PDB file of C-alpha atoms in Angstrom:
ATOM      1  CA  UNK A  28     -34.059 188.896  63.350  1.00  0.00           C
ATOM      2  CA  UNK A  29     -35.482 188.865  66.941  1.00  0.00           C
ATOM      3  CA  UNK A  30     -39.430 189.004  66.721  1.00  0.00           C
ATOM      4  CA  UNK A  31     -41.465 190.349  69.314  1.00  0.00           C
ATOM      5  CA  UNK A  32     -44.998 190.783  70.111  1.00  0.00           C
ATOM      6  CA  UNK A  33     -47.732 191.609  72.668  1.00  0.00           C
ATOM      7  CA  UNK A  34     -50.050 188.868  74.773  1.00  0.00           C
ATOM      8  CA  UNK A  35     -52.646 189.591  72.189  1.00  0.00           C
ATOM      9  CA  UNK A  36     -50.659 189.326  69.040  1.00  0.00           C
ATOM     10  CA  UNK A  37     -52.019 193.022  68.237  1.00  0.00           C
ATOM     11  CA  UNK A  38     -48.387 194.799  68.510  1.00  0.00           C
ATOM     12  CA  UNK A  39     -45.624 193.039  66.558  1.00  0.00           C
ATOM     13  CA  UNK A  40     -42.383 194.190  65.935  1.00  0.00           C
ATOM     14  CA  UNK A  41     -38.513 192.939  65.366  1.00  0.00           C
ATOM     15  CA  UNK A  42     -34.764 193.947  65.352  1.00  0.00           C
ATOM     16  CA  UNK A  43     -31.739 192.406  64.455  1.00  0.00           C
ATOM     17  CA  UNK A  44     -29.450 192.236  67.795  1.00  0.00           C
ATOM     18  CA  UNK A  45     -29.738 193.632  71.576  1.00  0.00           C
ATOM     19  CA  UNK A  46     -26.503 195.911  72.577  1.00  0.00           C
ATOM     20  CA  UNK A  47     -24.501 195.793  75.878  1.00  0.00           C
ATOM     21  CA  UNK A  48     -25.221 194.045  78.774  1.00  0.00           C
ATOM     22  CA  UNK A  49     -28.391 192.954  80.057  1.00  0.00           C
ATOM     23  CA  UNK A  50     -29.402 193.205  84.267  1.00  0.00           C
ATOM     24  CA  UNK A  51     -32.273 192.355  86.431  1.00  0.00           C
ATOM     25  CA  UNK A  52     -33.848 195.988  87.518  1.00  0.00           C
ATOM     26  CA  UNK A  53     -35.260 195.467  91.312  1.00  0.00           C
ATOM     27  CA  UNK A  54     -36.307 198.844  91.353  1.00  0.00           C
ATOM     28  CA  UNK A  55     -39.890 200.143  92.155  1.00  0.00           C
ATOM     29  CA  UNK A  56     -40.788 201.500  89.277  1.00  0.00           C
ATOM     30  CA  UNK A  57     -39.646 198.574  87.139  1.00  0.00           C
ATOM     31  CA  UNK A  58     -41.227 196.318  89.746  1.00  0.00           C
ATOM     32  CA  UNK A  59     -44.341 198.361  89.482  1.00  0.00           C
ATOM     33  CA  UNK A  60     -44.314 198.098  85.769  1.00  0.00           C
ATOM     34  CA  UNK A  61     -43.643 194.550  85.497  1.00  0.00           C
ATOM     35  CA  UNK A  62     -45.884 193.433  88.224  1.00  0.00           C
ATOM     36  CA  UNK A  63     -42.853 191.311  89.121  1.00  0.00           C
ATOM     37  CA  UNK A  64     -40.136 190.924  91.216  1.00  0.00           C
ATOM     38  CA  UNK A  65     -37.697 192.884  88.774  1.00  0.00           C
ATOM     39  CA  UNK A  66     -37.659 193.757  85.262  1.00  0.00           C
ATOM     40  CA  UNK A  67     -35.546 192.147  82.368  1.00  0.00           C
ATOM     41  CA  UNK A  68     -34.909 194.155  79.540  1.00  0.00           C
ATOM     42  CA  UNK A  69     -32.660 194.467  76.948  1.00  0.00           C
ATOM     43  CA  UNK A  70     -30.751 197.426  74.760  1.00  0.00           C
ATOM     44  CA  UNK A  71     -31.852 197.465  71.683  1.00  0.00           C
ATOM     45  CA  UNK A  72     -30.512 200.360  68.772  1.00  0.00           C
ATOM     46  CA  UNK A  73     -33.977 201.988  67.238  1.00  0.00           C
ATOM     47  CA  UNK A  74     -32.384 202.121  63.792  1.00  0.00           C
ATOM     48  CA  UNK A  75     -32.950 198.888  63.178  1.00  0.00           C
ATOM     49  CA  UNK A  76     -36.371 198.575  64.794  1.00  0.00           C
ATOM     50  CA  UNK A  77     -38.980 197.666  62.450  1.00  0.00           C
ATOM     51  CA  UNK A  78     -42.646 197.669  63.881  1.00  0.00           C
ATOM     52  CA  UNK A  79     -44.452 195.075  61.723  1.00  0.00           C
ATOM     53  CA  UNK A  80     -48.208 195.950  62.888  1.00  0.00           C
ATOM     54  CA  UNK A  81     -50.183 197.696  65.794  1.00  0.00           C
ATOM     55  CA  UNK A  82     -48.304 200.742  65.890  1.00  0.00           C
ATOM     56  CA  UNK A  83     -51.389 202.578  66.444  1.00  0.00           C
ATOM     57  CA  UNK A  84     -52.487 200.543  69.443  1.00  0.00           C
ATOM     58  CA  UNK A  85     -49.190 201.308  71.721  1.00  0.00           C
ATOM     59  CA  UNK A  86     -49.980 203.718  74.895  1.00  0.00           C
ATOM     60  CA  UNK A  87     -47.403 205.742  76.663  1.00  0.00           C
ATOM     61  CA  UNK A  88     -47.231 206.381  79.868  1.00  0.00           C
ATOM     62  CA  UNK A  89     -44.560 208.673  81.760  1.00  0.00           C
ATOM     63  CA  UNK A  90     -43.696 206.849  84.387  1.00  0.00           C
ATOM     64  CA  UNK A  91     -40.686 210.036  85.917  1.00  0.00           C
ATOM     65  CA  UNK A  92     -39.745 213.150  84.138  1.00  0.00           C
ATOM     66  CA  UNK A  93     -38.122 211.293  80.465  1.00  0.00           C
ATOM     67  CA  UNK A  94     -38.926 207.841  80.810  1.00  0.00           C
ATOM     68  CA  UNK A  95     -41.740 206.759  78.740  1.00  0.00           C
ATOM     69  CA  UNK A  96     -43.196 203.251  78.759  1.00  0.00           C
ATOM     70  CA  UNK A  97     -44.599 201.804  75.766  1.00  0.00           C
ATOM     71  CA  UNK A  98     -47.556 199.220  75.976  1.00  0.00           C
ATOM     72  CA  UNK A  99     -50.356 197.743  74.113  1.00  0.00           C
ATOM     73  CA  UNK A 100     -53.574 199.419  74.585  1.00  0.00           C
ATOM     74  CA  UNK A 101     -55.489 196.121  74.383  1.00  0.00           C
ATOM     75  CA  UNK A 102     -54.150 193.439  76.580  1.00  0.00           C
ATOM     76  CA  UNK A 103     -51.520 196.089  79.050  1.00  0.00           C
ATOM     77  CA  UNK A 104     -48.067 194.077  77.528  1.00  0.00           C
ATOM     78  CA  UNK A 105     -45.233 196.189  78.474  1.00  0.00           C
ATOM     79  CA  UNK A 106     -42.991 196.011  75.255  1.00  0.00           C
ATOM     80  CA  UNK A 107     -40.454 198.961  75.514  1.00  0.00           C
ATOM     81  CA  UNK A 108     -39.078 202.271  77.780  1.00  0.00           C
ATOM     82  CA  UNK A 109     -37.689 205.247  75.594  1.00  0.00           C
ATOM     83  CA  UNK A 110     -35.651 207.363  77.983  1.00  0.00           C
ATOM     84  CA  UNK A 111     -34.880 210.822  77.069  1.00  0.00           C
ATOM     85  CA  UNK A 112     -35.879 213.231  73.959  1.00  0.00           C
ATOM     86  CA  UNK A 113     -33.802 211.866  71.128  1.00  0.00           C
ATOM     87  CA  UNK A 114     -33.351 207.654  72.577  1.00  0.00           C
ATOM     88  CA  UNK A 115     -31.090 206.188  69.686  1.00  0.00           C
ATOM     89  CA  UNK A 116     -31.687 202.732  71.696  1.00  0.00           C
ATOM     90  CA  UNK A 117     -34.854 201.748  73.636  1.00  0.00           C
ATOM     91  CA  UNK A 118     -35.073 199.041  76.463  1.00  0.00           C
ATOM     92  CA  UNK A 119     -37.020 196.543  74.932  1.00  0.00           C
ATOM     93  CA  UNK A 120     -39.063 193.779  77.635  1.00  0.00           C
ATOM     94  CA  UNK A 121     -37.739 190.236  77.442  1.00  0.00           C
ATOM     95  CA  UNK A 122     -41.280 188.703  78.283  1.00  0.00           C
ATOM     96  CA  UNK A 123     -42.508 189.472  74.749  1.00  0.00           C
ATOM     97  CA  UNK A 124     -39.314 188.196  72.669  1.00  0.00           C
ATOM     98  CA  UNK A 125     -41.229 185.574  70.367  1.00  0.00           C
ATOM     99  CA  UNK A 126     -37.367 184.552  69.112  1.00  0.00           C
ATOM    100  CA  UNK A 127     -35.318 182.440  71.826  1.00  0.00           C
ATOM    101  CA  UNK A 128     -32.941 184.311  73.433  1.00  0.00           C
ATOM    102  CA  UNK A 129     -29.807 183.043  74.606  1.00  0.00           C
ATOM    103  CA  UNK A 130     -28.011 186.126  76.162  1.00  0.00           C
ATOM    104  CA  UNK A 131     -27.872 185.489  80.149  1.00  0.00           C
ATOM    105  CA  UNK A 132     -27.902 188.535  82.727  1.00  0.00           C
ATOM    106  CA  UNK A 133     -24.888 189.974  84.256  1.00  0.00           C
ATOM    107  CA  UNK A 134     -26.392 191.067  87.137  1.00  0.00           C
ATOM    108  CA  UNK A 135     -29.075 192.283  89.546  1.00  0.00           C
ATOM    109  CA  UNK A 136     -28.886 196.222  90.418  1.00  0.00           C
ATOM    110  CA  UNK A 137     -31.074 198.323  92.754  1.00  0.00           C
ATOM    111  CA  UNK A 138     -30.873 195.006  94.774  1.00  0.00           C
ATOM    112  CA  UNK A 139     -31.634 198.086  97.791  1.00  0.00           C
ATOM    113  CA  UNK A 140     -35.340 198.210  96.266  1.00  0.00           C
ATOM    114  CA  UNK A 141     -35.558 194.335  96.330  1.00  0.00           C
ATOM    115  CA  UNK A 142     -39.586 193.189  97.207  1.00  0.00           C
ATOM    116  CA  UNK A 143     -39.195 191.459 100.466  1.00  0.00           C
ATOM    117  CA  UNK A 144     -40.891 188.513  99.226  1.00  0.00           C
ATOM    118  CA  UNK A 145     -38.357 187.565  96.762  1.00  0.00           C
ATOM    119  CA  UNK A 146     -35.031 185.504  97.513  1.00  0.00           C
ATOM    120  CA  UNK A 147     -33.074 185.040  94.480  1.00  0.00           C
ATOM    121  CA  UNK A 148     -30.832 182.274  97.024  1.00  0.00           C
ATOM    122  CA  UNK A 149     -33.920 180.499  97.674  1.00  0.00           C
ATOM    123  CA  UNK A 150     -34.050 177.275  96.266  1.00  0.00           C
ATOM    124  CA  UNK A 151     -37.460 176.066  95.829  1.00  0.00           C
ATOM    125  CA  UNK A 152     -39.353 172.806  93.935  1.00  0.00           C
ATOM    126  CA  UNK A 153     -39.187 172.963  89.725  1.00  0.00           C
ATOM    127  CA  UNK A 154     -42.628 171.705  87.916  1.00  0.00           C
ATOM    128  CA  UNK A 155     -42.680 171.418  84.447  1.00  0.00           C
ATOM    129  CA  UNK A 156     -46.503 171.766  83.941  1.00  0.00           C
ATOM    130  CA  UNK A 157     -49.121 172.635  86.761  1.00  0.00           C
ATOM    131  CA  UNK A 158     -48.108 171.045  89.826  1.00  0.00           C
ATOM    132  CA  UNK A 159     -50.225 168.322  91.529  1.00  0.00           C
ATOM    133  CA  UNK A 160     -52.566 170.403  93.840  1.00  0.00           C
ATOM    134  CA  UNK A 161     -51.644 167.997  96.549  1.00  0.00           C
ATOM    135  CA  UNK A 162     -47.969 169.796  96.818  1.00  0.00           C
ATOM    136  CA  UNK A 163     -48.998 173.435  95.637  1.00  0.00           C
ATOM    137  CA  UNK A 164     -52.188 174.701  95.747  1.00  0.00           C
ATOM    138  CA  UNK A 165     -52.659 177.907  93.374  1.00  0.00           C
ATOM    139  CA  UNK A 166     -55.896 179.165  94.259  1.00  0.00           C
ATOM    140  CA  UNK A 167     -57.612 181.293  91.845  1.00  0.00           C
ATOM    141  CA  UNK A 168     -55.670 179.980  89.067  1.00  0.00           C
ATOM    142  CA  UNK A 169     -56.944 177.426  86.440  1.00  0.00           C
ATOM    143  CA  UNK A 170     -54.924 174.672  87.781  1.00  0.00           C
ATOM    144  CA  UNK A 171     -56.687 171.312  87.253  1.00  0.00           C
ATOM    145  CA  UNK A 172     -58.726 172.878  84.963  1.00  0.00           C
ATOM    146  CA  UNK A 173     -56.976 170.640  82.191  1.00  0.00           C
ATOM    147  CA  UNK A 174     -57.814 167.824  84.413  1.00  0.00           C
ATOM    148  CA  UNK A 175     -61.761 168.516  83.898  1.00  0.00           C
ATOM    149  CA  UNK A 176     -61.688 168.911  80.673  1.00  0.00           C
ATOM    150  CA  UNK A 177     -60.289 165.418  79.890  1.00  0.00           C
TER     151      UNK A 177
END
């Protein structure tokens, strides 16, 4: 089983397997709901969904005429997209797969809607942990923080 959960822990669920193919979304309302640069998500059949707890703490919101996003009402964790009346399948959100997942994607599509800001061709510095502030400064973030604490 494949278990998945929100930031908070308060919405758990799992499911045995993803179906089909899985793509990088660059358009802007997955970009908008991510808060990313695209959206992962995978296919996954809602007959063998099982929501283990919080069930009662998932919003909806419509984001266009059918497509309904599913989130936890506590800490905002998108989690899932139902499209239509009757889904048999919903689109479940990579980012809160608690299980490893070793599927890769197959491709980028509504590469149109692309933010201008991200370059999948760049190739840019790899840090493991916080990088030294010396050679990337995040400000605002709790870099260092670990640092201060020692």
């Amino acid at each position: 089983m494949i278990d998945a959960s929100c930031l908070c822990g308060a919405i758990r669920f799992q499911f045995p397997a993803a179906v089909g193919d899985f793509v990088y979304c660059h358009c802007r309302s997955c970009r908008k709901s991510s808060g990313s640069a695209f959206a992962a998500n995978i296919s996954v059949p809602i007959a063998g969904m099982d929501m283990l707890s919080g069930a009662d703490n998932i919003g909806i919101f419509e984001s266009s005429p059918g497509k309904c996003r599913h989130f936890c009402k506590t800490c905002a964790s998108p989690l899932f997209t139902k499209v239509g009346p009757d889904p048999q399948v919903v689109r479940v959100r990579l980012g809160c797969l608690d299980t490893e997942f070793k599927q890769k994607p197959v491709a980028h599509i509504f590469s149109d809607d692309s933010a201008p800001w991200h370059d999948p061709e760049l190739e840019l510095p790899s840090y493991g942990q916080w990088p030294d502030a010396a050679e990337v400064q995040i400000v605002g973030s709790r870099q260092g923080a670990e640092k201060a604490d020692d």
